[in-house]
Amino acid sequence: MENAVHEAFALAEHAATVIQKTFPAHHEVLVVLGSGWAESVPALEALSTSPVHTLEIAEIPGFKKPTALGHGGALKSITVGSTPVLLLTGRTHLYEGRGVHAVVHGIRTAYNLGCRTVILTNGAGCLRTDWQVGTPVVIRDHINLTAHSPLTGDNAPPLAGRFVDLTDAYATSLRDLVRSIEPSINEAVYLGLHGPHFETPAEITMAATWGAEMVGMSTVLETIAARHLDMNVLALSLATNLASGLSGNKLSGEEVIQVGKDSSKRVGDLLSRVLVAFDQQQNGKRS
Ligand code: HPA
């Protein structure tokens, strides 16, 4: 068990080596497309200033096609302006039972391919009845209630050690970048739970008391793994439904998928503009 972290890092290095056989050697940004966001792939591919490369993730060591509804199973390489970007079209959730290292394998692999910025996206339940279902929000902080950490076990390589500071887990500079292109976007505290069941109304009442505004089954462990590697994290949630007990309706996975589909143009457009703005900001730094 103690060596699980070391094995996970070795597997991520191996995965990166395999990917480099077909993809350009270096990337700067990883985008993980969650529920409601995977439909943005055509819009993001259309942005690319270089040929798009695609690998089925089942071909890459340590990855498995996600079983979650609405998740794709590909890794793509695109270029936005002069920024090389990896797109992971679906993610592994803790509730799929493959363990915490499988959940963050994409983050560690992308680190080995040069990425120092991660954009995590997800579909989530919304605790704020004054916000609109079908709109994206920026995550400003999280509460990790999965009862897991990707840093459990031996002190993990290669950088910060296990006592990772999460004070600024979601980079202020990236949140500011989003606000510069979408001034009215809301910012939220995201509560990450194990799932796969939805919450009870009582759990949502508790979460609201704690200050949570969005609730979902992903993102928090990936953020911790990314911060452990000193990667900058931006996380965007699409409000796919009002959280349990807030609307009078029952919750369903199908509803989450449908709202995601209905919002695909909006989220694809936002992600495209975020990537273009990021590229322009990097160009300013490069010149
Ligand atoms: N709860 C947890 N995860 C979710 C929800 C929700 O209401 N909606 C989409 N993912």
mmCIF file of N, CA, C and O and ligand atoms in Angstrom, residues 35 122-127 190-191 193 195-199 204 214-218 238-244 251-252 256, ligand 1:
data_model
loop_
_atom_site.group_PDB
_atom_site.id
_atom_site.type_symbol
_atom_site.label_atom_id
_atom_site.label_comp_id
_atom_site.label_asym_id
_atom_site.label_seq_id
_atom_site.Cartn_x
_atom_site.Cartn_y
_atom_site.Cartn_z
ATOM 1 N N SER A 35 -19.010 15.969 -17.213
ATOM 2 C CA SER A 35 -20.407 15.916 -17.684
ATOM 3 C C SER A 35 -20.830 17.290 -18.185
ATOM 4 O O SER A 35 -20.654 18.291 -17.489
ATOM 5 N N ASN A 122 -16.801 20.204 -14.807
ATOM 6 C CA ASN A 122 -17.723 19.185 -14.309
ATOM 7 C C ASN A 122 -19.168 19.675 -14.421
ATOM 8 O O ASN A 122 -19.419 20.871 -14.597
ATOM 9 N N GLY A 123 -20.077 18.735 -14.322
ATOM 10 C CA GLY A 123 -21.496 19.050 -14.150
ATOM 11 C C GLY A 123 -21.796 18.883 -12.670
ATOM 12 O O GLY A 123 -21.306 17.938 -12.051
ATOM 13 N N ALA A 124 -22.562 19.773 -12.088
ATOM 14 C CA ALA A 124 -22.742 19.716 -10.636
ATOM 15 C C ALA A 124 -24.128 20.194 -10.251
ATOM 16 O O ALA A 124 -24.783 20.934 -10.990
ATOM 17 N N GLY A 125 -24.555 19.763 -9.068
ATOM 18 C CA GLY A 125 -25.811 20.249 -8.508
ATOM 19 C C GLY A 125 -25.592 21.629 -7.907
ATOM 20 O O GLY A 125 -24.507 21.924 -7.392
ATOM 21 N N CYS A 126 -26.589 22.457 -7.980
ATOM 22 C CA CYS A 126 -26.455 23.850 -7.548
ATOM 23 C C CYS A 126 -27.276 24.067 -6.273
ATOM 24 O O CYS A 126 -28.455 23.699 -6.219
ATOM 25 N N LEU A 127 -26.635 24.632 -5.263
ATOM 26 C CA LEU A 127 -27.337 24.896 -4.001
ATOM 27 C C LEU A 127 -27.916 26.300 -3.959
ATOM 28 O O LEU A 127 -28.653 26.635 -3.027
ATOM 29 N N TYR A 190 -17.235 24.444 -4.035
ATOM 30 C CA TYR A 190 -17.688 23.152 -4.563
ATOM 31 C C TYR A 190 -17.474 22.087 -3.496
ATOM 32 O O TYR A 190 -16.375 21.965 -2.943
ATOM 33 N N LEU A 191 -18.509 21.336 -3.234
ATOM 34 C CA LEU A 191 -18.398 20.215 -2.293
ATOM 35 C C LEU A 191 -18.230 18.933 -3.104
ATOM 36 O O LEU A 191 -19.088 18.603 -3.925
ATOM 37 N N LEU A 193 -18.083 14.912 -3.254
ATOM 38 C CA LEU A 193 -18.519 13.720 -2.526
ATOM 39 C C LEU A 193 -18.156 12.457 -3.301
ATOM 40 O O LEU A 193 -17.863 12.512 -4.495
ATOM 41 N N GLY A 195 -20.123 9.787 -4.072
ATOM 42 C CA GLY A 195 -21.144 9.278 -4.990
ATOM 43 C C GLY A 195 -21.120 7.755 -5.047
ATOM 44 O O GLY A 195 -20.468 7.116 -4.246
ATOM 45 N N PRO A 196 -21.750 7.102 -6.054
ATOM 46 C CA PRO A 196 -22.438 7.718 -7.180
ATOM 47 C C PRO A 196 -23.893 8.126 -6.905
ATOM 48 O O PRO A 196 -24.527 8.698 -7.781
ATOM 49 N N HIS A 197 -24.390 7.825 -5.728
ATOM 50 C CA HIS A 197 -25.771 8.248 -5.433
ATOM 51 C C HIS A 197 -25.806 9.761 -5.280
ATOM 52 O O HIS A 197 -24.806 10.383 -4.892
ATOM 53 N N PHE A 198 -26.942 10.348 -5.569
ATOM 54 C CA PHE A 198 -27.130 11.766 -5.280
ATOM 55 C C PHE A 198 -27.317 11.934 -3.767
ATOM 56 O O PHE A 198 -27.485 10.957 -3.034
ATOM 57 N N GLU A 199 -27.333 13.190 -3.341
ATOM 58 C CA GLU A 199 -27.400 13.489 -1.923
ATOM 59 C C GLU A 199 -28.854 13.416 -1.436
ATOM 60 O O GLU A 199 -29.787 13.500 -2.222
ATOM 61 N N ILE A 204 -27.886 18.101 1.736
ATOM 62 C CA ILE A 204 -27.761 19.403 1.051
ATOM 63 C C ILE A 204 -27.975 20.552 2.043
ATOM 64 O O ILE A 204 -27.267 21.562 1.999
ATOM 65 N N MET A 214 -22.031 24.492 -4.819
ATOM 66 C CA MET A 214 -22.179 23.476 -5.864
ATOM 67 C C MET A 214 -21.790 22.135 -5.238
ATOM 68 O O MET A 214 -20.943 22.096 -4.339
ATOM 69 N N VAL A 215 -22.380 21.054 -5.753
ATOM 70 C CA VAL A 215 -22.046 19.741 -5.213
ATOM 71 C C VAL A 215 -21.867 18.756 -6.354
ATOM 72 O O VAL A 215 -22.642 18.762 -7.313
ATOM 73 N N GLY A 216 -20.797 17.939 -6.258
ATOM 74 C CA GLY A 216 -20.533 16.980 -7.332
ATOM 75 C C GLY A 216 -19.665 15.836 -6.854
ATOM 76 O O GLY A 216 -19.358 15.716 -5.667
ATOM 77 N N MET A 217 -19.266 14.992 -7.822
ATOM 78 C CA MET A 217 -18.568 13.746 -7.500
ATOM 79 C C MET A 217 -17.183 13.692 -8.140
ATOM 80 O O MET A 217 -16.686 12.611 -8.448
ATOM 81 N N SER A 218 -16.597 14.851 -8.382
ATOM 82 C CA SER A 218 -15.281 14.846 -9.052
ATOM 83 C C SER A 218 -14.435 16.025 -8.580
ATOM 84 O O SER A 218 -14.696 16.614 -7.538
ATOM 85 N N LEU A 238 -20.676 23.313 -14.519
ATOM 86 C CA LEU A 238 -21.951 23.636 -15.156
ATOM 87 C C LEU A 238 -23.056 23.223 -14.173
ATOM 88 O O LEU A 238 -23.084 22.054 -13.736
ATOM 89 N N ALA A 239 -23.924 24.157 -13.827
ATOM 90 C CA ALA A 239 -25.044 23.819 -12.940
ATOM 91 C C ALA A 239 -26.054 23.015 -13.746
ATOM 92 O O ALA A 239 -26.750 23.565 -14.602
ATOM 93 N N THR A 240 -26.091 21.703 -13.512
ATOM 94 C CA THR A 240 -26.977 20.850 -14.319
ATOM 95 C C THR A 240 -28.347 20.662 -13.670
ATOM 96 O O THR A 240 -29.278 20.205 -14.317
ATOM 97 N N ASN A 241 -28.431 20.978 -12.386
ATOM 98 C CA ASN A 241 -29.707 20.790 -11.673
ATOM 99 C C ASN A 241 -29.636 21.525 -10.347
ATOM 100 O O ASN A 241 -28.548 21.804 -9.845
ATOM 101 N N LEU A 242 -30.794 21.828 -9.798
ATOM 102 C CA LEU A 242 -30.810 22.307 -8.412
ATOM 103 C C LEU A 242 -30.583 21.088 -7.523
ATOM 104 O O LEU A 242 -31.089 19.989 -7.812
ATOM 105 N N ALA A 243 -29.789 21.262 -6.465
ATOM 106 C CA ALA A 243 -29.417 20.131 -5.613
ATOM 107 C C ALA A 243 -30.652 19.536 -4.928
ATOM 108 O O ALA A 243 -31.717 20.170 -4.851
ATOM 109 N N SER A 244 -30.440 18.321 -4.431
ATOM 110 C CA SER A 244 -31.520 17.522 -3.853
ATOM 111 C C SER A 244 -32.394 18.315 -2.863
ATOM 112 O O SER A 244 -31.877 18.978 -1.964
ATOM 113 N N LEU A 251 -33.994 13.771 -8.721
ATOM 114 C CA LEU A 251 -32.784 13.947 -9.521
ATOM 115 C C LEU A 251 -32.546 12.703 -10.366
ATOM 116 O O LEU A 251 -32.837 11.587 -9.943
ATOM 117 N N SER A 252 -32.001 12.909 -11.573
ATOM 118 C CA SER A 252 -31.662 11.754 -12.401
ATOM 119 C C SER A 252 -30.425 12.054 -13.226
ATOM 120 O O SER A 252 -30.185 13.203 -13.619
ATOM 121 N N VAL A 256 -29.169 15.310 -15.851
ATOM 122 C CA VAL A 256 -27.844 15.937 -15.828
ATOM 123 C C VAL A 256 -27.252 15.935 -17.250
ATOM 124 O O VAL A 256 -26.740 16.951 -17.733
HETATM 125 N N1 HPA B 1 -25.112 16.005 -6.900
HETATM 126 C C1 HPA B 1 -23.920 15.412 -7.094
HETATM 127 N N2 HPA B 1 -23.334 15.347 -8.270
HETATM 128 C C2 HPA B 1 -23.953 15.921 -9.314
HETATM 129 C C3 HPA B 1 -25.200 16.553 -9.184
HETATM 130 C C4 HPA B 1 -25.805 16.608 -7.911
HETATM 131 O O1 HPA B 1 -26.902 17.168 -7.706
HETATM 132 N N3 HPA B 1 -25.547 17.011 -10.413
HETATM 133 C C5 HPA B 1 -24.532 16.669 -11.270
HETATM 134 N N4 HPA B 1 -23.569 15.997 -10.595
#
